[in-house]
Amino acid sequence: MSSPESASSEGRRNFLRRIGGLAVGTAGSVGASPAAPSRDTTDSLVFMSATRLAGLIRARKVSAAEAVDAYIRRIESVNDRLNAVVMRAFDRARQEAIALDRRARRRDFAGVLHGVPMTVKDSFDTEGVISTGGTYGRQQYVPSQDATVVARLRRAGAILLGKTNTPEFTLGGVGGINTSSNSLYGSSHNPYDLTLTTSGSSGGAAAIVAAGGAAFDIGSDLGGSIRLPAHMNGVAGLKTTAGRVPRTGHIVGYGGVLDTWQQMGPIARRVEDLALITPVISGPDFRDAACAPVPWRDPHEIEISKLRVAYFAAAGAFRPDDATRETIRRAVGWLGETARAVTESCPVELFEALNATRSKLTMGDGWAWYQRLADKWGTKNVSGEMAQTIASTPQISTAEYVRTWDEADRIKSKLLAWMGSWDVLVCPVAKGPATPIDRIFNAARDGGSLGFPGVFNSTGWPVAVVRCGTSADGRLPIGIQVVAAPWREDICLAVAAYLEARSGGWQPPPI
Amino acid sequence: MSASRLAKLIRSRKISATEAVRLYIARIESVNPKINAVVATCFERALLEAQLADAALSRGSNVGPLHGVPMTIKDSFDTRGVVSTAGTLGRRDFVPAKDATVVARVRAAGAILLGKTNTPEFTLGGGWKGTHNLVYGLTRNPYDPRYQAGASSGGSAANVAAGGAAFDIGSDYGGSLRVPATVNGVVTLKPTYGRTPRTGHIIGYGGPFDSFQQTGPLTRWVEDLALLMPILCGPDDTDCAMAPVPFGDPAAVDLSKLRVAYAIPEDGAPEVKAALLDCVKSFEELGCSVREDAPPKVKELSAARSAFTAGPGPDWMQRLLAANGTKQASPGLWYGGEETSCADFTRACEEMDALKSEQLAWIQGYDLFICAASARGGALPVDDGELERARSQMDRPSRSLSFTGNFNTNGWPAGVVRAGVTSAHPELPFGVQAVAQPWRDDVVIAALAHIERMTGGYVPPRLPA
């Protein structure tokens, strides 16, 4: 197990090696480069970082078959309780591992993820493996083609073990996106406390990665769906910049009025893995028309000492619990030791105004877009309360809808100008740690605000989440959001890695 | 001469910025009464800036790539200290406190603003009259003032063609750079959506129709696009749709390796068809693979865009008028369509995006698409009777696809260069269009440069010197 101290000194050693001119990876060279150096020192195959595991497989200290077997055993031991992996592809995974090991003996590596076992959120198409997206209409749906991100990961050598649970269409289901529950597979459970939610919508993904059932997973985020589960399951996640990663083959894919809100990204135990995986899945695919070929920048080139940090622990009606505020306070303290400037700032009126446009734009057409999604996939009965919600939501006029859209974009402009004063924003993901599965947040009952995860979907800015704290009772993880300006995932990841080194980041769950 | 050549001469002090500015002012004063392209001027400030520019050079200061180069700017862009009406009566006396982003960038690079060029109201209001508004009236074609200048960057293109500026910056929502470039025989590039900020343009960043609007330069020579584009490109702190994609060097494009698709408009003008075939042949001679093929679903995408933009009914334009304090609007102003239900609106958006995705899959198989900017070729007449006759011909159902708005809807880079003159009127020029994959503006510029080498490109109009 890595202690914070050893991780930190390991990080410094790596940093010194790199500024000496070694291994500065770019998106273009990643596929052909040697193994990325890892700062992780964990020995357990199923708990070490994906980066470390990839290095060991490449060095032939561990075979892909051994790794796959270890992860399969782990899934078999924990999944009865977690219900995170909802479809398995174990036989194929074992066969792929054998083939990749054969290639490794010839030193013919598929890519930076050669032999690394992964799971993928069930909202992504996976060739040959049932991909339901949590909806009845796709109960038996076996895609003939991988989603773009899945194809890219498999081409880079990753091995798919199975699919992870998501609410219907990543949005509805039972209890909305604040849980990972649907009528097909039921609820996923939090590995730190089985009575608690994994949050959603990438809840199955975050829970299984936290529990050591996969080296990493790929999630999607339309309103917090990577970040909330990463936070509540104590793992690292990256919601990429809008336009970075294609959505082709995701159940809510490219197109439509909410298109720019939907971003994809990896969920892993360690921040270094996010930096390894994201360049593999980035870049246009000639299907998703909103992707731009913006070069990927190496997080190792970021110097924390040059950064201007903004932070907030609470803002407006958003009043996180004591442990969450304390987590931010500690993170800010660590940053204060190194960063150029640390300033409390939150444009809360803009955040609240943007949140208001989000609900209007989501529901303005009376959920017609959601109904069309259900129709497209042949789902007659949508899960949970969605049918009732659809039936009871009136349409607004198109003129009003367009006015709301204009208003949202005006706010986004103001936020972009605000962000020009900072390099990074550090803030809570949610009010507190995971909540009971059967007690989903209800604004009327619980009061206050859930926070602002959706704001960064509307703006399309990149956000990393990393565990930085623990609940008051010492049991539950608390993650924080590390937000940067568009296309600056490198800053998110550098700051998240720094905070991970100081806090220890992911800790093994008791399960 | 080209802006690039002029910039070099100024930098090497073979000609002073003051001389250049004086020459262009004299040219505007001589031709503008005939074409009404430049509608507001700032000559005194320009001369002052030119003197400062010359002083900087004699001190040996570092100067920008456009140091001392005189330009005009389409009146839909804000220009600090210079009236910017965008052709709407409510802004008749509006003097912005700040330059639009692209204006600030070219000025920071040393360009000197001579004045503003005419545009229809909000770039959308000219109707069949082309570049016409209630503030400044009609802009005419420098090759024959009995003809229109095209719209909506008609003032820009006419003035650049007439030699009244080394370059201009316009905007394109449905062909507004490319149609004027075609009918005034000049060069333009409508860049990829996401390259050039719209901040300070009268229809700026934001709203559901945001992605249709792109801004770009109008020049006489293709080499100027390569000079100007890197200056114009890149995110600012207001336009949220920008992406910092590096601008490829057009000189590094290997033309012989391009996979070229082309479309000949079935019922287009014979000279347009012939010019397109000449272009295609010359690419084939370079070693390119060429194939007659066009993006799929062009008509469907156009219909989906119409259904989408109709959505809010007249409310969208009414708000624009109200926000600018305009009570009397141009008779030809575009108001959208009949308001649709919100569910229909969101569905139209999905349909449009699905078609964009189909077209994107198509262009993966090609590097370059050559087509007409206007199947008709040359400019429309100004005279009402003649315009009516021309319109009735154009209103007939056409078998040819229109390739202007399509590339606003999908946001691909598209440029125009002069390719010939119309057979009906051998003074009136027309251009052809080169289109590439998104973000490959470098390929468009390289292709336009090749076509320019083949056809000779820009020819000065025979207006009085």
PDB file of N, CA and C in Angstrom, chain A residues 370-431:
ATOM      1  N   TYR A 370     -36.451  12.862 -24.728  1.00  0.00           N
ATOM      2  CA  TYR A 370     -36.289  11.629 -23.942  1.00  0.00           C
ATOM      3  C   TYR A 370     -37.225  10.547 -24.476  1.00  0.00           C
ATOM      4  N   GLN A 371     -38.440  10.970 -24.779  1.00  0.00           N
ATOM      5  CA  GLN A 371     -39.424  10.027 -25.321  1.00  0.00           C
ATOM      6  C   GLN A 371     -38.937   9.481 -26.671  1.00  0.00           C
ATOM      7  N   ARG A 372     -38.333  10.356 -27.494  1.00  0.00           N
ATOM      8  CA  ARG A 372     -37.809   9.891 -28.789  1.00  0.00           C
ATOM      9  C   ARG A 372     -36.682   8.883 -28.598  1.00  0.00           C
ATOM     10  N   LEU A 373     -35.894   9.098 -27.558  1.00  0.00           N
ATOM     11  CA  LEU A 373     -34.814   8.165 -27.246  1.00  0.00           C
ATOM     12  C   LEU A 373     -35.410   6.793 -26.897  1.00  0.00           C
ATOM     13  N   ALA A 374     -36.449   6.821 -26.073  1.00  0.00           N
ATOM     14  CA  ALA A 374     -37.117   5.564 -25.707  1.00  0.00           C
ATOM     15  C   ALA A 374     -37.710   4.904 -26.952  1.00  0.00           C
ATOM     16  N   ASP A 375     -38.344   5.712 -27.814  1.00  0.00           N
ATOM     17  CA  ASP A 375     -38.945   5.172 -29.040  1.00  0.00           C
ATOM     18  C   ASP A 375     -37.873   4.575 -29.949  1.00  0.00           C
ATOM     19  N   LYS A 376     -36.754   5.281 -30.048  1.00  0.00           N
ATOM     20  CA  LYS A 376     -35.675   4.830 -30.930  1.00  0.00           C
ATOM     21  C   LYS A 376     -35.223   3.424 -30.552  1.00  0.00           C
ATOM     22  N   TRP A 377     -35.178   3.155 -29.255  1.00  0.00           N
ATOM     23  CA  TRP A 377     -34.665   1.862 -28.803  1.00  0.00           C
ATOM     24  C   TRP A 377     -35.793   0.881 -28.475  1.00  0.00           C
ATOM     25  N   GLY A 378     -37.021   1.275 -28.825  1.00  0.00           N
ATOM     26  CA  GLY A 378     -38.128   0.336 -28.645  1.00  0.00           C
ATOM     27  C   GLY A 378     -38.509   0.091 -27.195  1.00  0.00           C
ATOM     28  N   THR A 379     -38.260   1.069 -26.344  1.00  0.00           N
ATOM     29  CA  THR A 379     -38.632   0.924 -24.940  1.00  0.00           C
ATOM     30  C   THR A 379     -40.053   1.459 -24.740  1.00  0.00           C
ATOM     31  N   LYS A 380     -40.963   0.576 -24.365  1.00  0.00           N
ATOM     32  CA  LYS A 380     -42.351   1.016 -24.189  1.00  0.00           C
ATOM     33  C   LYS A 380     -42.583   1.570 -22.797  1.00  0.00           C
ATOM     34  N   ASN A 381     -41.920   0.969 -21.815  1.00  0.00           N
ATOM     35  CA  ASN A 381     -42.093   1.458 -20.440  1.00  0.00           C
ATOM     36  C   ASN A 381     -40.761   1.962 -19.913  1.00  0.00           C
ATOM     37  N   VAL A 382     -40.641   3.263 -19.778  1.00  0.00           N
ATOM     38  CA  VAL A 382     -39.402   3.790 -19.213  1.00  0.00           C
ATOM     39  C   VAL A 382     -39.418   3.522 -17.705  1.00  0.00           C
ATOM     40  N   SER A 383     -38.193   3.428 -17.139  1.00  0.00           N
ATOM     41  CA  SER A 383     -38.064   3.029 -15.732  1.00  0.00           C
ATOM     42  C   SER A 383     -38.541   4.111 -14.777  1.00  0.00           C
ATOM     43  N   GLY A 384     -38.889   3.672 -13.602  1.00  0.00           N
ATOM     44  CA  GLY A 384     -39.098   4.564 -12.473  1.00  0.00           C
ATOM     45  C   GLY A 384     -40.182   5.592 -12.718  1.00  0.00           C
ATOM     46  N   GLU A 385     -39.894   6.792 -12.270  1.00  0.00           N
ATOM     47  CA  GLU A 385     -40.914   7.843 -12.316  1.00  0.00           C
ATOM     48  C   GLU A 385     -40.896   8.602 -13.639  1.00  0.00           C
ATOM     49  N   MET A 386     -40.009   8.191 -14.584  1.00  0.00           N
ATOM     50  CA  MET A 386     -39.865   9.003 -15.783  1.00  0.00           C
ATOM     51  C   MET A 386     -41.156   9.107 -16.588  1.00  0.00           C
ATOM     52  N   ALA A 387     -41.916   7.990 -16.670  1.00  0.00           N
ATOM     53  CA  ALA A 387     -43.142   8.019 -17.468  1.00  0.00           C
ATOM     54  C   ALA A 387     -44.082   9.102 -16.925  1.00  0.00           C
ATOM     55  N   GLN A 388     -44.205   9.104 -15.600  1.00  0.00           N
ATOM     56  CA  GLN A 388     -45.044  10.103 -14.943  1.00  0.00           C
ATOM     57  C   GLN A 388     -44.479  11.507 -15.188  1.00  0.00           C
ATOM     58  N   THR A 389     -43.165  11.633 -15.073  1.00  0.00           N
ATOM     59  CA  THR A 389     -42.524  12.934 -15.287  1.00  0.00           C
ATOM     60  C   THR A 389     -42.783  13.430 -16.702  1.00  0.00           C
ATOM     61  N   ILE A 390     -42.620  12.527 -17.680  1.00  0.00           N
ATOM     62  CA  ILE A 390     -42.841  12.921 -19.079  1.00  0.00           C
ATOM     63  C   ILE A 390     -44.291  13.368 -19.262  1.00  0.00           C
ATOM     64  N   ALA A 391     -45.217  12.578 -18.720  1.00  0.00           N
ATOM     65  CA  ALA A 391     -46.635  12.875 -18.921  1.00  0.00           C
ATOM     66  C   ALA A 391     -47.037  14.198 -18.264  1.00  0.00           C
ATOM     67  N   SER A 392     -46.356  14.555 -17.186  1.00  0.00           N
ATOM     68  CA  SER A 392     -46.833  15.727 -16.438  1.00  0.00           C
ATOM     69  C   SER A 392     -46.028  17.001 -16.735  1.00  0.00           C
ATOM     70  N   THR A 393     -45.064  16.920 -17.668  1.00  0.00           N
ATOM     71  CA  THR A 393     -44.273  18.118 -17.962  1.00  0.00           C
ATOM     72  C   THR A 393     -44.783  18.804 -19.226  1.00  0.00           C
ATOM     73  N   PRO A 394     -45.272  20.039 -19.104  1.00  0.00           N
ATOM     74  CA  PRO A 394     -45.773  20.730 -20.300  1.00  0.00           C
ATOM     75  C   PRO A 394     -44.608  21.283 -21.128  1.00  0.00           C
ATOM     76  N   GLN A 395     -44.858  21.448 -22.428  1.00  0.00           N
ATOM     77  CA  GLN A 395     -43.869  22.118 -23.272  1.00  0.00           C
ATOM     78  C   GLN A 395     -43.911  23.621 -23.038  1.00  0.00           C
ATOM     79  N   ILE A 396     -42.765  24.277 -23.166  1.00  0.00           N
ATOM     80  CA  ILE A 396     -42.785  25.738 -23.232  1.00  0.00           C
ATOM     81  C   ILE A 396     -42.766  26.118 -24.710  1.00  0.00           C
ATOM     82  N   SER A 397     -42.949  27.400 -25.008  1.00  0.00           N
ATOM     83  CA  SER A 397     -42.936  27.789 -26.414  1.00  0.00           C
ATOM     84  C   SER A 397     -41.504  27.742 -26.926  1.00  0.00           C
ATOM     85  N   THR A 398     -41.348  27.538 -28.231  1.00  0.00           N
ATOM     86  CA  THR A 398     -40.004  27.516 -28.809  1.00  0.00           C
ATOM     87  C   THR A 398     -39.328  28.875 -28.644  1.00  0.00           C
ATOM     88  N   ALA A 399     -40.108  29.936 -28.753  1.00  0.00           N
ATOM     89  CA  ALA A 399     -39.521  31.270 -28.565  1.00  0.00           C
ATOM     90  C   ALA A 399     -38.889  31.371 -27.178  1.00  0.00           C
ATOM     91  N   GLU A 400     -39.596  30.860 -26.171  1.00  0.00           N
ATOM     92  CA  GLU A 400     -39.059  30.920 -24.815  1.00  0.00           C
ATOM     93  C   GLU A 400     -37.844  30.005 -24.669  1.00  0.00           C
ATOM     94  N   TYR A 401     -37.925  28.863 -25.306  1.00  0.00           N
ATOM     95  CA  TYR A 401     -36.808  27.917 -25.258  1.00  0.00           C
ATOM     96  C   TYR A 401     -35.543  28.561 -25.844  1.00  0.00           C
ATOM     97  N   VAL A 402     -35.711  29.225 -26.978  1.00  0.00           N
ATOM     98  CA  VAL A 402     -34.565  29.864 -27.638  1.00  0.00           C
ATOM     99  C   VAL A 402     -34.050  31.029 -26.798  1.00  0.00           C
ATOM    100  N   ARG A 403     -34.953  31.764 -26.169  1.00  0.00           N
ATOM    101  CA  ARG A 403     -34.507  32.837 -25.256  1.00  0.00           C
ATOM    102  C   ARG A 403     -33.670  32.256 -24.116  1.00  0.00           C
ATOM    103  N   THR A 404     -34.100  31.102 -23.613  1.00  0.00           N
ATOM    104  CA  THR A 404     -33.360  30.461 -22.524  1.00  0.00           C
ATOM    105  C   THR A 404     -31.970  30.028 -23.004  1.00  0.00           C
ATOM    106  N   TRP A 405     -31.925  29.501 -24.218  1.00  0.00           N
ATOM    107  CA  TRP A 405     -30.650  29.075 -24.808  1.00  0.00           C
ATOM    108  C   TRP A 405     -29.705  30.278 -24.940  1.00  0.00           C
ATOM    109  N   ASP A 406     -30.245  31.370 -25.452  1.00  0.00           N
ATOM    110  CA  ASP A 406     -29.444  32.605 -25.571  1.00  0.00           C
ATOM    111  C   ASP A 406     -28.909  33.028 -24.205  1.00  0.00           C
ATOM    112  N   GLU A 407     -29.795  32.969 -23.207  1.00  0.00           N
ATOM    113  CA  GLU A 407     -29.430  33.372 -21.855  1.00  0.00           C
ATOM    114  C   GLU A 407     -28.311  32.478 -21.305  1.00  0.00           C
ATOM    115  N   ALA A 408     -28.437  31.172 -21.523  1.00  0.00           N
ATOM    116  CA  ALA A 408     -27.410  30.240 -21.050  1.00  0.00           C
ATOM    117  C   ALA A 408     -26.059  30.597 -21.673  1.00  0.00           C
ATOM    118  N   ASP A 409     -26.063  30.914 -22.951  1.00  0.00           N
ATOM    119  CA  ASP A 409     -24.797  31.216 -23.628  1.00  0.00           C
ATOM    120  C   ASP A 409     -24.210  32.545 -23.149  1.00  0.00           C
ATOM    121  N   ARG A 410     -25.076  33.502 -22.834  1.00  0.00           N
ATOM    122  CA  ARG A 410     -24.569  34.764 -22.269  1.00  0.00           C
ATOM    123  C   ARG A 410     -23.874  34.503 -20.924  1.00  0.00           C
ATOM    124  N   ILE A 411     -24.483  33.641 -20.117  1.00  0.00           N
ATOM    125  CA  ILE A 411     -23.877  33.318 -18.819  1.00  0.00           C
ATOM    126  C   ILE A 411     -22.545  32.589 -19.029  1.00  0.00           C
ATOM    127  N   LYS A 412     -22.516  31.679 -19.998  1.00  0.00           N
ATOM    128  CA  LYS A 412     -21.274  30.939 -20.277  1.00  0.00           C
ATOM    129  C   LYS A 412     -20.151  31.899 -20.656  1.00  0.00           C
ATOM    130  N   SER A 413     -20.489  32.915 -21.450  1.00  0.00           N
ATOM    131  CA  SER A 413     -19.487  33.921 -21.821  1.00  0.00           C
ATOM    132  C   SER A 413     -18.933  34.623 -20.584  1.00  0.00           C
ATOM    133  N   LYS A 414     -19.837  34.989 -19.686  1.00  0.00           N
ATOM    134  CA  LYS A 414     -19.393  35.688 -18.475  1.00  0.00           C
ATOM    135  C   LYS A 414     -18.509  34.774 -17.626  1.00  0.00           C
ATOM    136  N   LEU A 415     -18.882  33.499 -17.564  1.00  0.00           N
ATOM    137  CA  LEU A 415     -18.075  32.564 -16.780  1.00  0.00           C
ATOM    138  C   LEU A 415     -16.697  32.363 -17.402  1.00  0.00           C
ATOM    139  N   LEU A 416     -16.663  32.340 -18.743  1.00  0.00           N
ATOM    140  CA  LEU A 416     -15.362  32.181 -19.423  1.00  0.00           C
ATOM    141  C   LEU A 416     -14.455  33.357 -19.087  1.00  0.00           C
ATOM    142  N   ALA A 417     -15.036  34.552 -19.077  1.00  0.00           N
ATOM    143  CA  ALA A 417     -14.246  35.733 -18.729  1.00  0.00           C
ATOM    144  C   ALA A 417     -13.779  35.648 -17.276  1.00  0.00           C
ATOM    145  N   TRP A 418     -14.687  35.170 -16.389  1.00  0.00           N
ATOM    146  CA  TRP A 418     -14.316  35.002 -14.973  1.00  0.00           C
ATOM    147  C   TRP A 418     -13.147  34.031 -14.835  1.00  0.00           C
ATOM    148  N   MET A 419     -13.225  32.931 -15.560  1.00  0.00           N
ATOM    149  CA  MET A 419     -12.187  31.897 -15.448  1.00  0.00           C
ATOM    150  C   MET A 419     -10.850  32.414 -15.974  1.00  0.00           C
ATOM    151  N   GLY A 420     -10.896  33.466 -16.805  1.00  0.00           N
ATOM    152  CA  GLY A 420      -9.658  34.057 -17.295  1.00  0.00           C
ATOM    153  C   GLY A 420      -8.751  34.567 -16.180  1.00  0.00           C
ATOM    154  N   SER A 421      -9.322  34.820 -15.006  1.00  0.00           N
ATOM    155  CA  SER A 421      -8.511  35.299 -13.884  1.00  0.00           C
ATOM    156  C   SER A 421      -7.845  34.172 -13.109  1.00  0.00           C
ATOM    157  N   TRP A 422      -8.219  32.916 -13.412  1.00  0.00           N
ATOM    158  CA  TRP A 422      -7.716  31.772 -12.638  1.00  0.00           C
ATOM    159  C   TRP A 422      -7.177  30.704 -13.570  1.00  0.00           C
ATOM    160  N   ASP A 423      -6.289  29.888 -13.030  1.00  0.00           N
ATOM    161  CA  ASP A 423      -5.850  28.717 -13.784  1.00  0.00           C
ATOM    162  C   ASP A 423      -6.631  27.485 -13.377  1.00  0.00           C
ATOM    163  N   VAL A 424      -7.100  27.501 -12.133  1.00  0.00           N
ATOM    164  CA  VAL A 424      -7.801  26.318 -11.643  1.00  0.00           C
ATOM    165  C   VAL A 424      -8.785  26.738 -10.558  1.00  0.00           C
ATOM    166  N   LEU A 425      -9.907  26.011 -10.509  1.00  0.00           N
ATOM    167  CA  LEU A 425     -10.913  26.227  -9.463  1.00  0.00           C
ATOM    168  C   LEU A 425     -11.067  24.920  -8.695  1.00  0.00           C
ATOM    169  N   VAL A 426     -10.986  25.000  -7.382  1.00  0.00           N
ATOM    170  CA  VAL A 426     -11.141  23.824  -6.535  1.00  0.00           C
ATOM    171  C   VAL A 426     -12.423  23.995  -5.724  1.00  0.00           C
ATOM    172  N   CYS A 427     -13.319  23.005  -5.772  1.00  0.00           N
ATOM    173  CA  CYS A 427     -14.603  23.141  -5.077  1.00  0.00           C
ATOM    174  C   CYS A 427     -15.198  21.768  -4.794  1.00  0.00           C
ATOM    175  N   PRO A 428     -16.214  21.696  -3.945  1.00  0.00           N
ATOM    176  CA  PRO A 428     -16.821  20.390  -3.634  1.00  0.00           C
ATOM    177  C   PRO A 428     -17.550  19.818  -4.845  1.00  0.00           C
ATOM    178  N   VAL A 429     -17.730  18.507  -4.830  1.00  0.00           N
ATOM    179  CA  VAL A 429     -18.555  17.860  -5.847  1.00  0.00           C
ATOM    180  C   VAL A 429     -20.017  17.902  -5.401  1.00  0.00           C
ATOM    181  N   ALA A 430     -20.232  17.639  -4.107  1.00  0.00           N
ATOM    182  CA  ALA A 430     -21.604  17.503  -3.602  1.00  0.00           C
ATOM    183  C   ALA A 430     -21.655  18.012  -2.165  1.00  0.00           C
ATOM    184  N   LYS A 431     -22.861  17.952  -1.589  1.00  0.00           N
ATOM    185  CA  LYS A 431     -23.054  18.436  -0.214  1.00  0.00           C
ATOM    186  C   LYS A 431     -22.312  17.597   0.806  1.00  0.00           C
TER     187      LYS A 431
END
